[in-house]
Amino acid sequence: MHRRILHRVNHALERWFPEQRLFLKSDTSTRFVRLTPLTQTLTLGAASLVFGWSVIASSILLIDHLSSGNVRTQTTRAETAFEARLDALSHERDARAEEASAAQNRFQTALQQVSQMQSTLLASEERRRELETGISVIQATLRRAMTERDAARADLLKASGAGPVAPGASEADKAKDLAATLQVITSALGDTAAERDAKMADADAARQEASQVSLEMKLLEQRNDEIFTTLEGAVNISMAPLDKVFKSAGVDPDRIIAEVRRGYSGQGGPLTPISFSAMGVPAIDSAEARASGILEQLDRMNMYRIATERLPLHMPLHTAFRFSSPFGYRWGRLHAGVDLAGAMGSPVEVTADGVVSFAGQQSGYGNVVKVKHDFGLETVYGHLSKIRATVGQKVSRGDRIGDMGNTGRSTGTHLHYEVHVDGKPVNPMTFIKAAKDVF
């Protein structure tokens, strides 16, 4: 029955794969090997499967390589765009601060001019009052002098024996004297009125200029308020993912900021005078307070940027790999890291700046490298085929510290990667996933 089925199959396949014979000749005999249609079909199928598997595997490796390169390019572009945005915001903030300072100086100058003109106007009014009082005294004195003069003339005429003074002549003299007096008084009053009008015109012009400057100040304050609002919104939007990075990674942001501030705390420079208000405290308006708040947030953002460069937020492998085992308990024991399976000898890169604290063999890990980082962090790279770092060596993010291997307690070629916070192992994927929220 079995032979009958094979015969039928061979007969059906003989149209495409006729029976072939492979002759093997020696000095004493000749032999041949029969290649039936079924044997040829199976051989061709096996070869096709091997070829197809090779093509698919090569395609997957090529796609993984291209995708990893695109991710690094996008990460670099995102970091460059983020820093350019910070620089643009900083330049715009400085320009608005300079405009506000210039407008405030112009406003102070206008106020001083108005004050001087008001003082001049008050002095002119006081002088006018004094002139009016002096004119009244002069008029009274002139009347008294004219009366005494007329009396003296009458006495002189009586003493000389002449007749009485002609009433017409006496009145004419009085009219001439009065006209001359009135002319002097009118001239003085006209000069005073002209001076007063000029001072009032100057004061009106100063008031108009002060009003114009005040309007410009209000418009500038509105513009500054819009700019401050935009800056505050941009800073808050930029700060939210940075806060999420550290919280997702299980690291206290305030602790990170405090350590970065201690490491970058240099100050100095000449001291300049500070203005004080009437209460004896430094005079700071609302715009300066908002600008100061934005500067503080930008400073915090800059410290976050410094901290991200010193945290293990990047992948230790940039070649094709797959996650073969996650962080967590298995078979009743804690698997304190993640396993990344790949090709033998793949470059293993350090994920943040630090100092190599151990490089050698360790039970279970095989060839292992341990790197101490800032903020109480440590990373571990196990099962290496070759160690390319030494104890005490300072390494930077992306430096090659070893090659992927299969040493220690391992069932195949892979990298065992751990992250410790204050000596306790945490899931490395929290750092890797947290970095994707920003970069």
CSV table of N, CA and C in Angstrom, one decimal, residues 3-110:
chain,number,residue,atom,x,y,z
A,3,ARG,N,4.0,1.5,-1.0
A,3,ARG,CA,4.7,1.6,-2.2
A,3,ARG,C,3.8,2.1,-3.3
A,4,ARG,N,2.6,1.6,-3.3
A,4,ARG,CA,1.6,2.0,-4.3
A,4,ARG,C,1.4,3.5,-4.3
A,5,ILE,N,1.3,4.1,-3.1
A,5,ILE,CA,1.1,5.5,-3.0
A,5,ILE,C,2.3,6.3,-3.5
A,6,LEU,N,3.5,5.8,-3.1
A,6,LEU,CA,4.7,6.5,-3.6
A,6,LEU,C,4.8,6.4,-5.1
A,7,HIS,N,4.4,5.3,-5.7
A,7,HIS,CA,4.5,5.1,-7.1
A,7,HIS,C,3.6,6.1,-7.8
A,8,ARG,N,2.4,6.3,-7.3
A,8,ARG,CA,1.4,7.2,-7.9
A,8,ARG,C,1.9,8.7,-7.7
A,9,VAL,N,2.5,9.0,-6.6
A,9,VAL,CA,3.0,10.4,-6.4
A,9,VAL,C,4.2,10.6,-7.4
A,10,ASN,N,5.1,9.6,-7.6
A,10,ASN,CA,6.2,9.8,-8.5
A,10,ASN,C,5.7,9.9,-9.9
A,11,HIS,N,4.6,9.1,-10.2
A,11,HIS,CA,4.1,9.2,-11.6
A,11,HIS,C,3.5,10.5,-11.9
A,12,ALA,N,2.8,11.1,-10.8
A,12,ALA,CA,2.2,12.4,-11.0
A,12,ALA,C,3.2,13.6,-11.2
A,13,LEU,N,4.3,13.4,-10.5
A,13,LEU,CA,5.3,14.5,-10.5
A,13,LEU,C,6.3,14.3,-11.7
A,14,GLU,N,6.2,13.2,-12.4
A,14,GLU,CA,7.2,12.9,-13.4
A,14,GLU,C,7.1,13.8,-14.6
A,15,ARG,N,5.9,14.5,-14.8
A,15,ARG,CA,5.8,15.5,-15.9
A,15,ARG,C,6.7,16.6,-15.7
A,16,TRP,N,6.9,17.1,-14.4
A,16,TRP,CA,7.8,18.3,-14.1
A,16,TRP,C,9.2,17.9,-13.7
A,17,PHE,N,9.3,16.8,-13.0
A,17,PHE,CA,10.6,16.3,-12.5
A,17,PHE,C,10.8,14.9,-12.9
A,18,PRO,N,11.3,14.7,-14.2
A,18,PRO,CA,11.6,13.3,-14.6
A,18,PRO,C,12.7,12.6,-13.8
A,19,GLU,N,12.6,11.3,-13.7
A,19,GLU,CA,13.6,10.6,-12.9
A,19,GLU,C,15.0,10.8,-13.5
A,20,GLN,N,15.9,11.1,-12.5
A,20,GLN,CA,17.3,11.3,-12.9
A,20,GLN,C,18.2,10.3,-12.2
A,21,ARG,N,19.3,10.0,-12.9
A,21,ARG,CA,20.3,9.0,-12.3
A,21,ARG,C,21.7,9.6,-12.3
A,22,LEU,N,22.3,9.5,-11.1
A,22,LEU,CA,23.6,10.0,-10.9
A,22,LEU,C,24.6,8.9,-10.8
A,23,PHE,N,25.4,8.8,-11.9
A,23,PHE,CA,26.4,7.7,-12.0
A,23,PHE,C,27.7,8.0,-11.3
A,24,LEU,N,28.1,7.0,-10.5
A,24,LEU,CA,29.4,7.0,-9.8
A,24,LEU,C,30.3,5.9,-10.3
A,25,LYS,N,31.4,6.3,-10.9
A,25,LYS,CA,32.2,5.2,-11.6
A,25,LYS,C,33.5,5.1,-10.9
A,26,SER,N,34.0,3.9,-10.6
A,26,SER,CA,35.3,3.6,-10.0
A,26,SER,C,36.1,2.8,-11.0
A,27,ASP,N,37.3,2.4,-10.5
A,27,ASP,CA,38.2,1.6,-11.4
A,27,ASP,C,37.6,0.2,-11.7
A,28,THR,N,36.8,-0.3,-10.7
A,28,THR,CA,36.4,-1.7,-10.9
A,28,THR,C,34.9,-1.8,-11.1
A,29,SER,N,34.1,-0.8,-10.8
A,29,SER,CA,32.7,-0.9,-10.9
A,29,SER,C,32.0,0.5,-11.2
A,30,THR,N,30.8,0.4,-11.6
A,30,THR,CA,30.0,1.6,-11.9
A,30,THR,C,28.7,1.5,-11.1
A,31,ARG,N,28.4,2.5,-10.4
A,31,ARG,CA,27.1,2.6,-9.6
A,31,ARG,C,26.3,3.8,-10.0
A,32,PHE,N,25.0,3.8,-9.7
A,32,PHE,CA,24.2,5.0,-9.9
A,32,PHE,C,23.3,5.2,-8.8
A,33,VAL,N,22.9,6.5,-8.6
A,33,VAL,CA,21.9,6.8,-7.5
A,33,VAL,C,20.7,7.4,-8.2
A,34,ARG,N,19.5,6.8,-7.9
A,34,ARG,CA,18.3,7.2,-8.5
A,34,ARG,C,17.7,8.5,-7.8
A,35,LEU,N,17.4,9.4,-8.6
A,35,LEU,CA,16.7,10.6,-8.0
A,35,LEU,C,15.3,10.7,-8.5
A,36,THR,N,14.4,10.1,-7.7
A,36,THR,CA,13.0,10.0,-8.1
A,36,THR,C,12.3,11.4,-8.1
A,37,PRO,N,11.2,11.6,-8.8
A,37,PRO,CA,10.5,12.9,-8.8
A,37,PRO,C,10.2,13.4,-7.4
A,38,LEU,N,9.8,12.5,-6.5
A,38,LEU,CA,9.4,12.9,-5.1
A,38,LEU,C,10.6,13.5,-4.4
A,39,THR,N,11.8,12.7,-4.6
A,39,THR,CA,13.0,13.2,-4.0
A,39,THR,C,13.5,14.5,-4.5
A,40,GLN,N,13.3,14.8,-5.8
A,40,GLN,CA,13.7,16.1,-6.4
A,40,GLN,C,12.8,17.2,-5.8
A,41,THR,N,11.5,16.9,-5.7
A,41,THR,CA,10.5,17.9,-5.2
A,41,THR,C,10.8,18.3,-3.8
A,42,LEU,N,11.1,17.2,-2.9
A,42,LEU,CA,11.4,17.5,-1.5
A,42,LEU,C,12.7,18.4,-1.4
A,43,THR,N,13.7,18.0,-2.2
A,43,THR,CA,15.0,18.7,-2.2
A,43,THR,C,14.8,20.2,-2.6
A,44,LEU,N,14.0,20.4,-3.7
A,44,LEU,CA,13.7,21.8,-4.2
A,44,LEU,C,12.9,22.6,-3.2
A,45,GLY,N,12.0,21.9,-2.5
A,45,GLY,CA,11.2,22.6,-1.5
A,45,GLY,C,12.0,23.0,-0.3
A,46,ALA,N,12.9,22.1,0.1
A,46,ALA,CA,13.8,22.4,1.3
A,46,ALA,C,14.7,23.6,0.9
A,47,ALA,N,15.2,23.6,-0.3
A,47,ALA,CA,16.1,24.7,-0.7
A,47,ALA,C,15.3,26.0,-0.8
A,48,SER,N,14.1,25.9,-1.3
A,48,SER,CA,13.3,27.2,-1.4
A,48,SER,C,13.0,27.7,0.0
A,49,LEU,N,12.7,26.8,1.0
A,49,LEU,CA,12.4,27.3,2.3
A,49,LEU,C,13.6,27.9,3.0
A,50,VAL,N,14.8,27.3,2.8
A,50,VAL,CA,16.0,27.9,3.3
A,50,VAL,C,16.3,29.3,2.7
A,51,PHE,N,16.1,29.4,1.3
A,51,PHE,CA,16.4,30.7,0.7
A,51,PHE,C,15.4,31.7,1.1
A,52,GLY,N,14.1,31.3,1.3
A,52,GLY,CA,13.1,32.3,1.7
A,52,GLY,C,13.3,32.8,3.1
A,53,TRP,N,13.7,31.8,4.0
A,53,TRP,CA,14.0,32.2,5.4
A,53,TRP,C,15.2,33.2,5.4
A,54,SER,N,16.2,33.0,4.6
A,54,SER,CA,17.4,33.8,4.5
A,54,SER,C,17.0,35.2,4.1
A,55,VAL,N,16.2,35.3,3.1
A,55,VAL,CA,15.7,36.6,2.6
A,55,VAL,C,14.9,37.4,3.6
A,56,ILE,N,14.0,36.7,4.3
A,56,ILE,CA,13.2,37.4,5.3
A,56,ILE,C,14.0,37.8,6.5
A,57,ALA,N,14.9,37.0,7.0
A,57,ALA,CA,15.8,37.4,8.1
A,57,ALA,C,16.7,38.6,7.7
A,58,SER,N,17.2,38.5,6.5
A,58,SER,CA,18.1,39.7,6.1
A,58,SER,C,17.2,41.0,6.0
A,59,SER,N,16.0,40.9,5.6
A,59,SER,CA,15.1,42.0,5.5
A,59,SER,C,14.8,42.6,6.9
A,60,ILE,N,14.5,41.7,7.8
A,60,ILE,CA,14.2,42.1,9.2
A,60,ILE,C,15.4,42.8,9.8
A,61,LEU,N,16.6,42.3,9.6
A,61,LEU,CA,17.8,42.9,10.2
A,61,LEU,C,18.1,44.3,9.5
A,62,LEU,N,17.9,44.4,8.2
A,62,LEU,CA,18.1,45.6,7.5
A,62,LEU,C,17.1,46.7,8.0
A,63,ILE,N,15.8,46.3,8.1
A,63,ILE,CA,14.8,47.2,8.6
A,63,ILE,C,15.1,47.7,10.0
A,64,ASP,N,15.5,46.8,10.9
A,64,ASP,CA,15.8,47.2,12.3
A,64,ASP,C,17.0,48.1,12.3
A,65,HIS,N,18.0,47.9,11.4
A,65,HIS,CA,19.1,48.8,11.4
A,65,HIS,C,18.7,50.2,10.9
A,66,LEU,N,17.9,50.2,9.8
A,66,LEU,CA,17.4,51.5,9.3
A,66,LEU,C,16.6,52.3,10.3
A,67,SER,N,15.7,51.5,11.0
A,67,SER,CA,14.8,52.2,12.0
A,67,SER,C,15.6,52.7,13.2
A,68,SER,N,16.6,52.0,13.6
A,68,SER,CA,17.4,52.5,14.7
A,68,SER,C,18.2,53.8,14.3
A,69,GLY,N,18.7,53.8,13.1
A,69,GLY,CA,19.3,55.0,12.6
A,69,GLY,C,18.4,56.2,12.5
A,70,ASN,N,17.1,56.0,12.1
A,70,ASN,CA,16.1,57.0,12.0
A,70,ASN,C,15.8,57.6,13.4
A,71,VAL,N,15.7,56.7,14.4
A,71,VAL,CA,15.4,57.1,15.8
A,71,VAL,C,16.5,58.0,16.3
A,72,ARG,N,17.8,57.6,16.1
A,72,ARG,CA,18.9,58.5,16.5
A,72,ARG,C,18.8,59.8,15.8
A,73,THR,N,18.5,59.8,14.5
A,73,THR,CA,18.5,61.1,13.8
A,73,THR,C,17.4,62.0,14.3
A,74,GLN,N,16.2,61.4,14.5
A,74,GLN,CA,15.1,62.2,15.1
A,74,GLN,C,15.4,62.7,16.5
A,75,THR,N,16.1,61.9,17.3
A,75,THR,CA,16.4,62.3,18.6
A,75,THR,C,17.4,63.5,18.6
A,76,THR,N,18.4,63.5,17.7
A,76,THR,CA,19.3,64.6,17.5
A,76,THR,C,18.6,65.9,17.0
A,77,ARG,N,17.7,65.7,16.1
A,77,ARG,CA,16.9,66.9,15.6
A,77,ARG,C,16.0,67.4,16.7
A,78,ALA,N,15.4,66.6,17.5
A,78,ALA,CA,14.5,67.1,18.5
A,78,ALA,C,15.3,67.9,19.6
A,79,GLU,N,16.5,67.3,19.9
A,79,GLU,CA,17.3,68.1,20.9
A,79,GLU,C,17.8,69.4,20.4
A,80,THR,N,18.2,69.4,19.1
A,80,THR,CA,18.6,70.7,18.5
A,80,THR,C,17.5,71.7,18.4
A,81,ALA,N,16.3,71.2,18.0
A,81,ALA,CA,15.1,72.2,17.9
A,81,ALA,C,14.7,72.7,19.3
A,82,PHE,N,14.8,71.8,20.3
A,82,PHE,CA,14.5,72.3,21.7
A,82,PHE,C,15.5,73.3,22.2
A,83,GLU,N,16.8,73.1,22.0
A,83,GLU,CA,17.8,74.1,22.4
A,83,GLU,C,17.6,75.4,21.6
A,84,ALA,N,17.3,75.3,20.3
A,84,ALA,CA,17.1,76.5,19.5
A,84,ALA,C,15.8,77.3,20.0
A,85,ARG,N,14.8,76.6,20.4
A,85,ARG,CA,13.6,77.2,20.9
A,85,ARG,C,13.9,78.0,22.2
A,86,LEU,N,14.7,77.3,23.1
A,86,LEU,CA,15.1,78.0,24.3
A,86,LEU,C,15.9,79.3,24.1
A,87,ASP,N,16.9,79.2,23.1
A,87,ASP,CA,17.7,80.4,22.7
A,87,ASP,C,16.8,81.5,22.2
A,88,ALA,N,15.8,81.2,21.3
A,88,ALA,CA,14.9,82.2,20.8
A,88,ALA,C,14.1,82.9,21.9
A,89,LEU,N,13.6,82.0,22.8
A,89,LEU,CA,12.8,82.6,23.9
A,89,LEU,C,13.7,83.5,24.8
A,90,SER,N,14.9,83.1,25.0
A,90,SER,CA,15.8,83.9,25.8
A,90,SER,C,16.1,85.3,25.1
A,91,HIS,N,16.4,85.2,23.8
A,91,HIS,CA,16.7,86.5,23.1
A,91,HIS,C,15.5,87.4,23.1
A,92,GLU,N,14.3,86.8,22.9
A,92,GLU,CA,13.1,87.7,22.9
A,92,GLU,C,12.8,88.3,24.3
A,93,ARG,N,13.1,87.5,25.3
A,93,ARG,CA,12.9,88.0,26.7
A,93,ARG,C,13.8,89.2,26.9
A,94,ASP,N,15.1,89.0,26.5
A,94,ASP,CA,16.1,90.1,26.7
A,94,ASP,C,15.7,91.4,25.9
A,95,ALA,N,15.2,91.2,24.7
A,95,ALA,CA,14.8,92.4,23.9
A,95,ALA,C,13.6,93.1,24.5
A,96,ARG,N,12.6,92.3,25.1
A,96,ARG,CA,11.5,93.0,25.7
A,96,ARG,C,11.9,93.7,27.0
A,97,ALA,N,12.9,93.1,27.7
A,97,ALA,CA,13.3,93.7,28.9
A,97,ALA,C,14.0,95.0,28.6
A,98,GLU,N,14.8,95.1,27.5
A,98,GLU,CA,15.5,96.3,27.1
A,98,GLU,C,14.5,97.4,26.7
A,99,GLU,N,13.4,97.0,25.9
A,99,GLU,CA,12.4,97.9,25.5
A,99,GLU,C,11.7,98.5,26.8
A,100,ALA,N,11.4,97.6,27.7
A,100,ALA,CA,10.7,98.1,28.9
A,100,ALA,C,11.6,99.1,29.7
A,101,SER,N,12.9,98.8,29.8
A,101,SER,CA,13.8,99.7,30.5
A,101,SER,C,13.9,101.0,29.8
A,102,ALA,N,14.0,101.0,28.5
A,102,ALA,CA,14.1,102.3,27.7
A,102,ALA,C,12.8,103.1,27.9
A,103,ALA,N,11.6,102.5,27.8
A,103,ALA,CA,10.4,103.2,28.0
A,103,ALA,C,10.2,103.8,29.4
A,104,GLN,N,10.7,103.0,30.4
A,104,GLN,CA,10.6,103.5,31.7
A,104,GLN,C,11.6,104.7,31.9
A,105,ASN,N,12.7,104.7,31.3
A,105,ASN,CA,13.6,105.9,31.3
A,105,ASN,C,13.0,107.1,30.7
A,106,ARG,N,12.4,106.9,29.5
A,106,ARG,CA,11.7,108.0,28.8
A,106,ARG,C,10.6,108.6,29.7
A,107,PHE,N,9.8,107.7,30.4
A,107,PHE,CA,8.8,108.1,31.2
A,107,PHE,C,9.3,109.0,32.4
A,108,GLN,N,10.4,108.5,33.0
A,108,GLN,CA,11.0,109.2,34.1
A,108,GLN,C,11.5,110.6,33.6
A,109,THR,N,12.1,110.6,32.4
A,109,THR,CA,12.6,111.9,31.9
A,109,THR,C,11.4,112.9,31.7
A,110,ALA,N,10.3,112.4,31.1
A,110,ALA,CA,9.1,113.2,30.9
A,110,ALA,C,8.6,113.7,32.2
